[in-house]
Every structure is written in structure tokens, then in C-alpha cells.
mmCIF file with all atom_site columns, C-alpha atoms in Angstrom:
data_model
loop_
_atom_site.group_PDB
_atom_site.id
_atom_site.type_symbol
_atom_site.label_atom_id
_atom_site.label_alt_id
_atom_site.label_comp_id
_atom_site.label_asym_id
_atom_site.label_entity_id
_atom_site.label_seq_id
_atom_site.pdbx_PDB_ins_code
_atom_site.Cartn_x
_atom_site.Cartn_y
_atom_site.Cartn_z
_atom_site.occupancy
_atom_site.B_iso_or_equiv
_atom_site.pdbx_formal_charge
_atom_site.auth_seq_id
_atom_site.auth_comp_id
_atom_site.auth_asym_id
_atom_site.auth_atom_id
_atom_site.pdbx_PDB_model_num
ATOM 1   C CA . MET A 1 1   ? 53.052 -44.444 11.408  1.00 91.00 ? 454 MET A CA 1
ATOM 2   C CA . ASP A 1 2   ? 49.916 -43.811 13.340  1.00 96.00 ? 455 ASP A CA 1
ATOM 3   C CA . GLU A 1 3   ? 47.172 -41.073 13.522  1.00 96.00 ? 456 GLU A CA 1
ATOM 4   C CA . LYS A 1 4   ? 48.912 -39.944 16.869  1.00 98.00 ? 457 LYS A CA 1
ATOM 5   C CA . GLN A 1 5   ? 52.270 -39.729 15.563  1.00 98.00 ? 458 GLN A CA 1
ATOM 6   C CA . CYS A 1 6   ? 51.155 -37.774 12.594  1.00 98.00 ? 459 CYS A CA 1
ATOM 7   C CA . ILE A 1 7   ? 48.975 -35.398 14.715  1.00 98.00 ? 460 ILE A CA 1
ATOM 8   C CA . GLU A 1 8   ? 52.341 -34.574 16.592  1.00 98.00 ? 461 GLU A CA 1
ATOM 9   C CA . LEU A 1 9   ? 54.145 -34.131 13.325  1.00 98.00 ? 462 LEU A CA 1
ATOM 10  C CA . LEU A 1 10  ? 51.370 -31.472 12.183  1.00 98.00 ? 463 LEU A CA 1
ATOM 11  C CA . LYS A 1 11  ? 51.815 -29.540 15.747  1.00 98.00 ? 464 LYS A CA 1
ATOM 12  C CA . LYS A 1 12  ? 55.623 -29.925 14.962  1.00 98.00 ? 465 LYS A CA 1
ATOM 13  C CA . TYR A 1 13  ? 55.195 -27.525 12.018  1.00 97.00 ? 466 TYR A CA 1
ATOM 14  C CA . ALA A 1 14  ? 52.076 -25.955 12.836  1.00 97.00 ? 467 ALA A CA 1
ATOM 15  C CA . LEU A 1 15  ? 52.886 -21.846 13.240  1.00 92.00 ? 468 LEU A CA 1
ATOM 16  C CA . ASP A 1 16  ? 50.080 -21.500 15.808  1.00 95.00 ? 469 ASP A CA 1
ATOM 17  C CA . GLU A 1 17  ? 47.103 -23.239 16.980  1.00 97.00 ? 470 GLU A CA 1
ATOM 18  C CA . GLU A 1 18  ? 44.638 -21.827 15.146  1.00 96.00 ? 471 GLU A CA 1
ATOM 19  C CA . ARG A 1 19  ? 46.795 -23.049 11.630  1.00 94.00 ? 472 ARG A CA 1
ATOM 20  C CA . PHE A 1 20  ? 47.340 -26.196 13.477  1.00 97.00 ? 473 PHE A CA 1
ATOM 21  C CA . LYS A 1 21  ? 43.275 -26.690 13.815  1.00 97.00 ? 474 LYS A CA 1
ATOM 22  C CA . LYS A 1 22  ? 42.590 -25.427 10.359  1.00 96.00 ? 475 LYS A CA 1
ATOM 23  C CA . VAL A 1 23  ? 45.033 -27.985 8.788   1.00 96.00 ? 476 VAL A CA 1
ATOM 24  C CA . LEU A 1 24  ? 44.004 -30.911 11.063  1.00 98.00 ? 477 LEU A CA 1
ATOM 25  C CA . GLU A 1 25  ? 40.178 -29.975 10.583  1.00 98.00 ? 478 GLU A CA 1
ATOM 26  C CA . HIS A 1 26  ? 40.479 -30.133 6.942   1.00 97.00 ? 479 HIS A CA 1
ATOM 27  C CA . SER A 1 27  ? 42.735 -33.057 6.865   1.00 98.00 ? 480 SER A CA 1
ATOM 28  C CA . ARG A 1 28  ? 40.226 -34.969 8.710   1.00 98.00 ? 481 ARG A CA 1
ATOM 29  C CA . ALA A 1 29  ? 37.343 -33.986 6.370   1.00 98.00 ? 482 ALA A CA 1
ATOM 30  C CA . VAL A 1 30  ? 39.404 -35.445 3.584   1.00 98.00 ? 483 VAL A CA 1
ATOM 31  C CA . GLN A 1 31  ? 40.214 -38.366 5.518   1.00 99.00 ? 484 GLN A CA 1
ATOM 32  C CA . ARG A 1 32  ? 36.353 -39.371 6.092   1.00 98.00 ? 485 ARG A CA 1
ATOM 33  C CA . VAL A 1 33  ? 35.783 -39.068 2.318   1.00 98.00 ? 486 VAL A CA 1
ATOM 34  C CA . ALA A 1 34  ? 39.094 -40.925 1.501   1.00 99.00 ? 487 ALA A CA 1
ATOM 35  C CA . LEU A 1 35  ? 37.824 -43.956 3.494   1.00 99.00 ? 488 LEU A CA 1
ATOM 36  C CA . ARG A 1 36  ? 34.432 -43.954 2.419   1.00 98.00 ? 489 ARG A CA 1
ATOM 37  C CA . ILE A 1 37  ? 35.595 -43.911 -1.022  1.00 98.00 ? 490 ILE A CA 1
ATOM 38  C CA . ALA A 1 38  ? 38.277 -46.679 -0.176  1.00 99.00 ? 491 ALA A CA 1
ATOM 39  C CA . GLU A 1 39  ? 35.650 -48.626 1.499   1.00 98.00 ? 492 GLU A CA 1
ATOM 40  C CA . ASP A 1 40  ? 34.109 -49.020 -1.875  1.00 98.00 ? 493 ASP A CA 1
ATOM 41  C CA . ILE A 1 41  ? 37.216 -49.708 -3.829  1.00 98.00 ? 494 ILE A CA 1
ATOM 42  C CA . VAL A 1 42  ? 37.824 -52.667 -1.523  1.00 98.00 ? 495 VAL A CA 1
ATOM 43  C CA . ALA A 1 43  ? 34.217 -53.720 -1.531  1.00 98.00 ? 496 ALA A CA 1
ATOM 44  C CA . ASN A 1 44  ? 34.742 -53.860 -5.391  1.00 98.00 ? 497 ASN A CA 1
ATOM 45  C CA . GLY A 1 45  ? 38.001 -56.309 -5.086  1.00 98.00 ? 498 GLY A CA 1
ATOM 46  C CA . HIS A 1 46  ? 40.788 -53.897 -5.103  1.00 98.00 ? 499 HIS A CA 1
ATOM 47  C CA . HIS A 1 47  ? 43.387 -53.339 -2.658  1.00 98.00 ? 500 HIS A CA 1
ATOM 48  C CA . VAL A 1 48  ? 43.901 -50.132 -0.492  1.00 99.00 ? 501 VAL A CA 1
ATOM 49  C CA . ASP A 1 49  ? 46.509 -49.633 1.891   1.00 99.00 ? 502 ASP A CA 1
ATOM 50  C CA . ILE A 1 50  ? 44.061 -48.192 4.516   1.00 98.00 ? 503 ILE A CA 1
ATOM 51  C CA . LYS A 1 51  ? 46.539 -47.874 7.407   1.00 98.00 ? 504 LYS A CA 1
ATOM 52  C CA . PHE A 1 52  ? 48.528 -45.685 4.969   1.00 99.00 ? 505 PHE A CA 1
ATOM 53  C CA . LEU A 1 53  ? 45.581 -44.053 3.715   1.00 99.00 ? 506 LEU A CA 1
ATOM 54  C CA . ILE A 1 54  ? 44.892 -42.482 7.170   1.00 98.00 ? 507 ILE A CA 1
ATOM 55  C CA . CYS A 1 55  ? 48.058 -41.139 7.740   1.00 98.00 ? 508 CYS A CA 1
ATOM 56  C CA . ALA A 1 56  ? 48.657 -39.549 4.585   1.00 99.00 ? 509 ALA A CA 1
ATOM 57  C CA . CYS A 1 57  ? 45.252 -37.857 4.565   1.00 98.00 ? 510 CYS A CA 1
ATOM 58  C CA . LEU A 1 58  ? 46.588 -36.183 7.825   1.00 98.00 ? 511 LEU A CA 1
ATOM 59  C CA . LEU A 1 59  ? 49.862 -35.158 6.333   1.00 99.00 ? 512 LEU A CA 1
ATOM 60  C CA . HIS A 1 60  ? 48.800 -34.233 2.672   1.00 98.00 ? 513 HIS A CA 1
ATOM 61  C CA . ASP A 1 61  ? 48.584 -30.543 3.740   1.00 97.00 ? 514 ASP A CA 1
ATOM 62  C CA . ILE A 1 62  ? 51.635 -30.237 6.048   1.00 98.00 ? 515 ILE A CA 1
ATOM 63  C CA . GLY A 1 63  ? 53.195 -27.920 3.735   1.00 96.00 ? 516 GLY A CA 1
ATOM 64  C CA . ARG A 1 64  ? 50.478 -25.583 4.435   1.00 94.00 ? 517 ARG A CA 1
ATOM 65  C CA . PHE A 1 65  ? 52.624 -24.216 7.254   1.00 94.00 ? 518 PHE A CA 1
ATOM 66  C CA . LYS A 1 66  ? 55.433 -23.182 5.148   1.00 91.00 ? 519 LYS A CA 1
ATOM 67  C CA . CYS A 1 67  ? 52.854 -21.712 2.483   1.00 83.00 ? 520 CYS A CA 1
ATOM 68  C CA . PRO A 1 68  ? 50.007 -20.233 3.718   1.00 66.00 ? 521 PRO A CA 1
ATOM 69  C CA . PRO A 1 69  ? 47.241 -19.289 1.375   1.00 65.00 ? 522 PRO A CA 1
ATOM 70  C CA . GLY A 1 70  ? 48.093 -16.996 -1.019  1.00 64.00 ? 523 GLY A CA 1
ATOM 71  C CA . LYS A 1 71  ? 50.015 -16.293 -4.321  1.00 57.00 ? 524 LYS A CA 1
ATOM 72  C CA . SER A 1 72  ? 52.587 -19.272 -3.614  1.00 69.00 ? 525 SER A CA 1
ATOM 73  C CA . THR A 1 73  ? 49.733 -21.762 -2.085  1.00 84.00 ? 526 THR A CA 1
ATOM 74  C CA . ILE A 1 74  ? 50.484 -24.281 -5.117  1.00 86.00 ? 527 ILE A CA 1
ATOM 75  C CA . LYS A 1 75  ? 54.033 -24.776 -3.512  1.00 91.00 ? 528 LYS A CA 1
ATOM 76  C CA . HIS A 1 76  ? 52.502 -26.428 -0.288  1.00 93.00 ? 529 HIS A CA 1
ATOM 77  C CA . GLY A 1 77  ? 52.570 -29.869 -1.871  1.00 95.00 ? 530 GLY A CA 1
ATOM 78  C CA . ILE A 1 78  ? 56.518 -29.314 -2.605  1.00 95.00 ? 531 ILE A CA 1
ATOM 79  C CA . TYR A 1 79  ? 56.959 -27.863 0.961   1.00 96.00 ? 532 TYR A CA 1
ATOM 80  C CA . GLY A 1 80  ? 55.157 -30.690 2.479   1.00 97.00 ? 533 GLY A CA 1
ATOM 81  C CA . ALA A 1 81  ? 57.000 -33.359 0.507   1.00 98.00 ? 534 ALA A CA 1
ATOM 82  C CA . GLU A 1 82  ? 60.115 -31.746 1.845   1.00 97.00 ? 535 GLU A CA 1
ATOM 83  C CA . ILE A 1 83  ? 59.154 -31.877 5.229   1.00 98.00 ? 536 ILE A CA 1
ATOM 84  C CA . LEU A 1 84  ? 58.187 -35.456 5.273   1.00 98.00 ? 537 LEU A CA 1
ATOM 85  C CA . ARG A 1 85  ? 61.451 -36.499 3.639   1.00 98.00 ? 538 ARG A CA 1
ATOM 86  C CA . LYS A 1 86  ? 63.857 -34.325 6.221   1.00 98.00 ? 539 LYS A CA 1
ATOM 87  C CA . GLU A 1 87  ? 61.577 -36.350 8.792   1.00 98.00 ? 540 GLU A CA 1
ATOM 88  C CA . GLY A 1 88  ? 62.729 -39.986 7.505   1.00 98.00 ? 541 GLY A CA 1
ATOM 89  C CA . LEU A 1 89  ? 58.875 -40.877 6.524   1.00 98.00 ? 542 LEU A CA 1
ATOM 90  C CA . ASP A 1 90  ? 58.310 -43.305 3.832   1.00 97.00 ? 543 ASP A CA 1
ATOM 91  C CA . GLU A 1 91  ? 58.609 -41.905 0.185   1.00 98.00 ? 544 GLU A CA 1
ATOM 92  C CA . ARG A 1 92  ? 54.799 -42.554 -0.294  1.00 98.00 ? 545 ARG A CA 1
ATOM 93  C CA . TYR A 1 93  ? 53.728 -39.892 1.887   1.00 99.00 ? 546 TYR A CA 1
ATOM 94  C CA . ALA A 1 94  ? 56.250 -37.182 0.143   1.00 98.00 ? 547 ALA A CA 1
ATOM 95  C CA . LEU A 1 95  ? 54.605 -38.312 -3.052  1.00 98.00 ? 548 LEU A CA 1
ATOM 96  C CA . VAL A 1 96  ? 51.071 -37.848 -1.389  1.00 98.00 ? 549 VAL A CA 1
ATOM 97  C CA . CYS A 1 97  ? 52.056 -34.160 -0.644  1.00 98.00 ? 550 CYS A CA 1
ATOM 98  C CA . GLU A 1 98  ? 53.168 -33.414 -4.540  1.00 96.00 ? 551 GLU A CA 1
ATOM 99  C CA . ARG A 1 99  ? 50.466 -35.346 -6.216  1.00 96.00 ? 552 ARG A CA 1
ATOM 100 C CA . HIS A 1 100 ? 47.296 -34.450 -4.594  1.00 95.00 ? 553 HIS A CA 1
ATOM 101 C CA . LEU A 1 101 ? 47.040 -30.724 -5.962  1.00 90.00 ? 554 LEU A CA 1
ATOM 102 C CA . GLY A 1 102 ? 44.131 -30.216 -8.269  1.00 84.00 ? 555 GLY A CA 1
ATOM 103 C CA . SER A 1 103 ? 43.579 -33.582 -10.100 1.00 90.00 ? 556 SER A CA 1
ATOM 104 C CA . GLY A 1 104 ? 47.234 -33.687 -10.764 1.00 90.00 ? 557 GLY A CA 1
ATOM 105 C CA . ILE A 1 105 ? 49.542 -31.221 -12.461 1.00 91.00 ? 558 ILE A CA 1
ATOM 106 C CA . ASP A 1 106 ? 51.975 -32.200 -15.565 1.00 92.00 ? 559 ASP A CA 1
ATOM 107 C CA . LYS A 1 107 ? 54.974 -30.389 -16.839 1.00 92.00 ? 560 LYS A CA 1
ATOM 108 C CA . LYS A 1 108 ? 52.865 -29.040 -19.686 1.00 91.00 ? 561 LYS A CA 1
ATOM 109 C CA . ASP A 1 109 ? 50.434 -27.381 -17.145 1.00 88.00 ? 562 ASP A CA 1
ATOM 110 C CA . ILE A 1 110 ? 53.530 -25.894 -15.466 1.00 89.00 ? 563 ILE A CA 1
ATOM 111 C CA . GLU A 1 111 ? 55.051 -24.737 -18.453 1.00 92.00 ? 564 GLU A CA 1
ATOM 112 C CA . GLU A 1 112 ? 51.705 -22.948 -19.955 1.00 88.00 ? 565 GLU A CA 1
ATOM 113 C CA . GLN A 1 113 ? 50.271 -21.554 -16.791 1.00 85.00 ? 566 GLN A CA 1
ATOM 114 C CA . LYS A 1 114 ? 53.911 -20.430 -15.682 1.00 87.00 ? 567 LYS A CA 1
ATOM 115 C CA . LEU A 1 115 ? 53.589 -22.076 -12.287 1.00 86.00 ? 568 LEU A CA 1
ATOM 116 C CA . ASP A 1 116 ? 56.198 -21.643 -9.619  1.00 86.00 ? 569 ASP A CA 1
ATOM 117 C CA . LEU A 1 117 ? 57.029 -25.453 -9.422  1.00 90.00 ? 570 LEU A CA 1
ATOM 118 C CA . PRO A 1 118 ? 59.880 -27.523 -10.389 1.00 92.00 ? 571 PRO A CA 1
ATOM 119 C CA . LEU A 1 119 ? 59.486 -28.650 -13.783 1.00 93.00 ? 572 LEU A CA 1
ATOM 120 C CA . LYS A 1 120 ? 58.319 -32.337 -13.364 1.00 94.00 ? 573 LYS A CA 1
ATOM 121 C CA . ASP A 1 121 ? 54.802 -34.420 -13.580 1.00 95.00 ? 574 ASP A CA 1
ATOM 122 C CA . TYR A 1 122 ? 52.941 -34.237 -10.241 1.00 95.00 ? 575 TYR A CA 1
ATOM 123 C CA . MET A 1 123 ? 50.316 -36.427 -11.254 1.00 96.00 ? 576 MET A CA 1
ATOM 124 C CA . PRO A 1 124 ? 48.643 -39.033 -8.841  1.00 98.00 ? 577 PRO A CA 1
ATOM 125 C CA . GLU A 1 125 ? 49.716 -42.676 -9.702  1.00 98.00 ? 578 GLU A CA 1
ATOM 126 C CA . SER A 1 126 ? 48.981 -44.935 -6.776  1.00 98.00 ? 579 SER A CA 1
ATOM 127 C CA . ILE A 1 127 ? 45.521 -45.847 -6.041  1.00 98.00 ? 580 ILE A CA 1
ATOM 128 C CA . GLU A 1 128 ? 45.943 -44.307 -2.541  1.00 99.00 ? 581 GLU A CA 1
ATOM 129 C CA . GLU A 1 129 ? 47.459 -41.119 -4.222  1.00 98.00 ? 582 GLU A CA 1
ATOM 130 C CA . LYS A 1 130 ? 44.146 -40.985 -6.589  1.00 98.00 ? 583 LYS A CA 1
ATOM 131 C CA . ILE A 1 131 ? 41.854 -41.388 -3.644  1.00 98.00 ? 584 ILE A CA 1
ATOM 132 C CA . ILE A 1 132 ? 43.340 -38.561 -1.294  1.00 98.00 ? 585 ILE A CA 1
ATOM 133 C CA . CYS A 1 133 ? 43.646 -36.277 -4.558  1.00 97.00 ? 586 CYS A CA 1
ATOM 134 C CA . TYR A 1 134 ? 39.821 -37.024 -5.410  1.00 97.00 ? 587 TYR A CA 1
ATOM 135 C CA . ALA A 1 135 ? 38.689 -36.506 -2.026  1.00 98.00 ? 588 ALA A CA 1
ATOM 136 C CA . ASP A 1 136 ? 40.668 -33.621 -1.549  1.00 96.00 ? 589 ASP A CA 1
ATOM 137 C CA . SER A 1 137 ? 39.185 -32.014 -4.258  1.00 95.00 ? 590 SER A CA 1
ATOM 138 C CA . LEU A 1 138 ? 35.809 -32.420 -2.777  1.00 97.00 ? 591 LEU A CA 1
ATOM 139 C CA . ILE A 1 139 ? 36.365 -31.010 0.304   1.00 96.00 ? 592 ILE A CA 1
ATOM 140 C CA . PHE A 1 140 ? 36.009 -27.035 0.657   1.00 93.00 ? 593 PHE A CA 1
ATOM 141 C CA . GLY A 1 141 ? 37.450 -25.980 3.838   1.00 91.00 ? 594 GLY A CA 1
ATOM 142 C CA . THR A 1 142 ? 35.951 -28.685 6.173   1.00 95.00 ? 595 THR A CA 1
ATOM 143 C CA . LYS A 1 143 ? 32.393 -29.144 4.090   1.00 96.00 ? 596 LYS A CA 1
ATOM 144 C CA . GLU A 1 144 ? 31.974 -31.736 1.123   1.00 97.00 ? 597 GLU A CA 1
ATOM 145 C CA . GLY A 1 145 ? 31.113 -30.543 -2.161  1.00 96.00 ? 598 GLY A CA 1
ATOM 146 C CA . THR A 1 146 ? 29.788 -32.651 -4.923  1.00 96.00 ? 599 THR A CA 1
ATOM 147 C CA . ILE A 1 147 ? 31.816 -33.535 -8.192  1.00 95.00 ? 600 ILE A CA 1
ATOM 148 C CA . GLU A 1 148 ? 29.641 -30.964 -9.995  1.00 96.00 ? 601 GLU A CA 1
ATOM 149 C CA . GLU A 1 149 ? 30.370 -28.089 -7.550  1.00 96.00 ? 602 GLU A CA 1
ATOM 150 C CA . VAL A 1 150 ? 34.245 -28.807 -7.905  1.00 93.00 ? 603 VAL A CA 1
ATOM 151 C CA . ILE A 1 151 ? 34.294 -28.887 -11.804 1.00 93.00 ? 604 ILE A CA 1
ATOM 152 C CA . ASP A 1 152 ? 32.302 -25.444 -11.636 1.00 94.00 ? 605 ASP A CA 1
ATOM 153 C CA . ARG A 1 153 ? 34.805 -23.847 -8.995  1.00 90.00 ? 606 ARG A CA 1
ATOM 154 C CA . TYR A 1 154 ? 37.737 -25.381 -11.226 1.00 87.00 ? 607 TYR A CA 1
ATOM 155 C CA . ARG A 1 155 ? 36.120 -24.094 -14.488 1.00 89.00 ? 608 ARG A CA 1
ATOM 156 C CA . LYS A 1 156 ? 35.933 -20.861 -12.926 1.00 87.00 ? 609 LYS A CA 1
ATOM 157 C CA . GLU A 1 157 ? 39.313 -20.412 -11.205 1.00 83.00 ? 610 GLU A CA 1
ATOM 158 C CA . VAL A 1 158 ? 41.555 -22.710 -13.252 1.00 78.00 ? 611 VAL A CA 1
ATOM 159 C CA . GLY A 1 159 ? 40.429 -23.600 -16.507 1.00 79.00 ? 612 GLY A CA 1
ATOM 160 C CA . GLU A 1 160 ? 38.970 -26.446 -18.920 1.00 86.00 ? 613 GLU A CA 1
ATOM 161 C CA . LYS A 1 161 ? 42.092 -28.545 -18.951 1.00 84.00 ? 614 LYS A CA 1
ATOM 162 C CA . LEU A 1 162 ? 41.536 -29.068 -14.947 1.00 86.00 ? 615 LEU A CA 1
ATOM 163 C CA . VAL A 1 163 ? 37.959 -29.876 -15.668 1.00 89.00 ? 616 VAL A CA 1
ATOM 164 C CA . GLU A 1 164 ? 38.917 -32.302 -18.051 1.00 92.00 ? 617 GLU A CA 1
ATOM 165 C CA . LYS A 1 165 ? 41.466 -34.130 -15.874 1.00 93.00 ? 618 LYS A CA 1
ATOM 166 C CA . THR A 1 166 ? 38.957 -33.770 -12.687 1.00 93.00 ? 619 THR A CA 1
ATOM 167 C CA . LYS A 1 167 ? 36.275 -35.310 -14.759 1.00 96.00 ? 620 LYS A CA 1
ATOM 168 C CA . LYS A 1 168 ? 38.883 -38.180 -15.801 1.00 96.00 ? 621 LYS A CA 1
ATOM 169 C CA . LEU A 1 169 ? 40.060 -38.706 -12.265 1.00 97.00 ? 622 LEU A CA 1
ATOM 170 C CA . HIS A 1 170 ? 36.284 -38.848 -11.315 1.00 96.00 ? 623 HIS A CA 1
ATOM 171 C CA . GLU A 1 171 ? 35.477 -41.617 -13.694 1.00 97.00 ? 624 GLU A CA 1
ATOM 172 C CA . GLU A 1 172 ? 38.409 -43.880 -12.693 1.00 97.00 ? 625 GLU A CA 1
ATOM 173 C CA . ILE A 1 173 ? 37.579 -43.486 -8.885  1.00 98.00 ? 626 ILE A CA 1
ATOM 174 C CA . GLU A 1 174 ? 33.832 -44.232 -9.740  1.00 97.00 ? 627 GLU A CA 1
ATOM 175 C CA . LYS A 1 175 ? 35.027 -47.538 -11.750 1.00 97.00 ? 628 LYS A CA 1
ATOM 176 C CA . LEU A 1 176 ? 37.517 -48.384 -8.993  1.00 97.00 ? 629 LEU A CA 1
ATOM 177 C CA . ARG A 1 177 ? 34.235 -48.091 -6.795  1.00 97.00 ? 630 ARG A CA 1
ATOM 178 C CA . GLY A 1 178 ? 32.175 -50.129 -9.182  1.00 94.00 ? 631 GLY A CA 1
ATOM 179 C CA . LYS A 1 179 ? 29.621 -47.460 -9.536  1.00 87.00 ? 632 LYS A CA 1
#
């Protein structure tokens, strides 16, 4: 998979040009942040699959075309994974879609918050999943925010449990970066 193929895949599933551009612009913003983070992590002696990261960033929100913003927006990760599996992409791409929401969602979150998701863990596991999940949380539309802004937003919108997960992911990423 290369960037051109990823963009063609986004176009294939986009409902219209406006939504295509919106998802692509957001995904490019996530990609810029993710690559900056990955560069630090690699410089600190860890391996990151950069080629995969570049494409996975572009595809992480492909499910938004089946699930526009609104009440069931949380399902866009599931829909994205379904699309990428149907397209025959490496399973790693589908897992990024499923695991990039918030700072990860576990079974307990689904039960406690009565989320409209199949009951399983959606926690980022690979280094690339963690980078994309973290980078995505820092992007508000196409603008990069600070970790403090993310924590404040999550505290207001979702609650303290997501704040704690976000702090933990932030600390893990910063440690990998050597900061």
C-alpha cells in the first residue's frame, strides 16, 4: 500500500467530495504529528514501521464515510476495520481503525458507558497503533492541540477514566521519544 492507493481507497468510499476532503485533511494532520513522534521514537532506538504508519494514518478514519458525526460516531472505527478487511488489506490497518478511538476503549468502558460497540477490547497495542491513537487525539479537525487541551476536553466530554488513559498513553509515548 502506498499513499496514492490509500487516497484512492478513501475516494472510493467517500460519499461526496466535501467529506472526502474533510477526512483527508484531518488524516494528513494526524499523519504529520504521527511522523514527528515516530521520528523521535526511531532516534531514541526503537523500531517504527514508517511506511505502514504513513498509510495507516491516511486510512484510520475511512469508517467516517459510513458513520458521519453524530450519535453513533464511535462506530466509525468498527466500520473502517470492516471496509479495510473487505478490501483485503493487512489486518494491521483494520486494527488501527478499531483501536484509535480516544486513548483506547476496553470492555469495561463499553459496559459502564453502554457504548454501541461489540464487547471486546479496543486498546492500541503496537507502537504504530499507539502513535496514531495519540496523534489523532492531539488533532482537533486539522489543528494540533496540546496534551493539556486534550485532557481538558476529555474531562468535560467523557470523564476522568479517559483522562487517566490519555495521561498514561502520553507518558508512554514521551518515554519512547526519550523525553
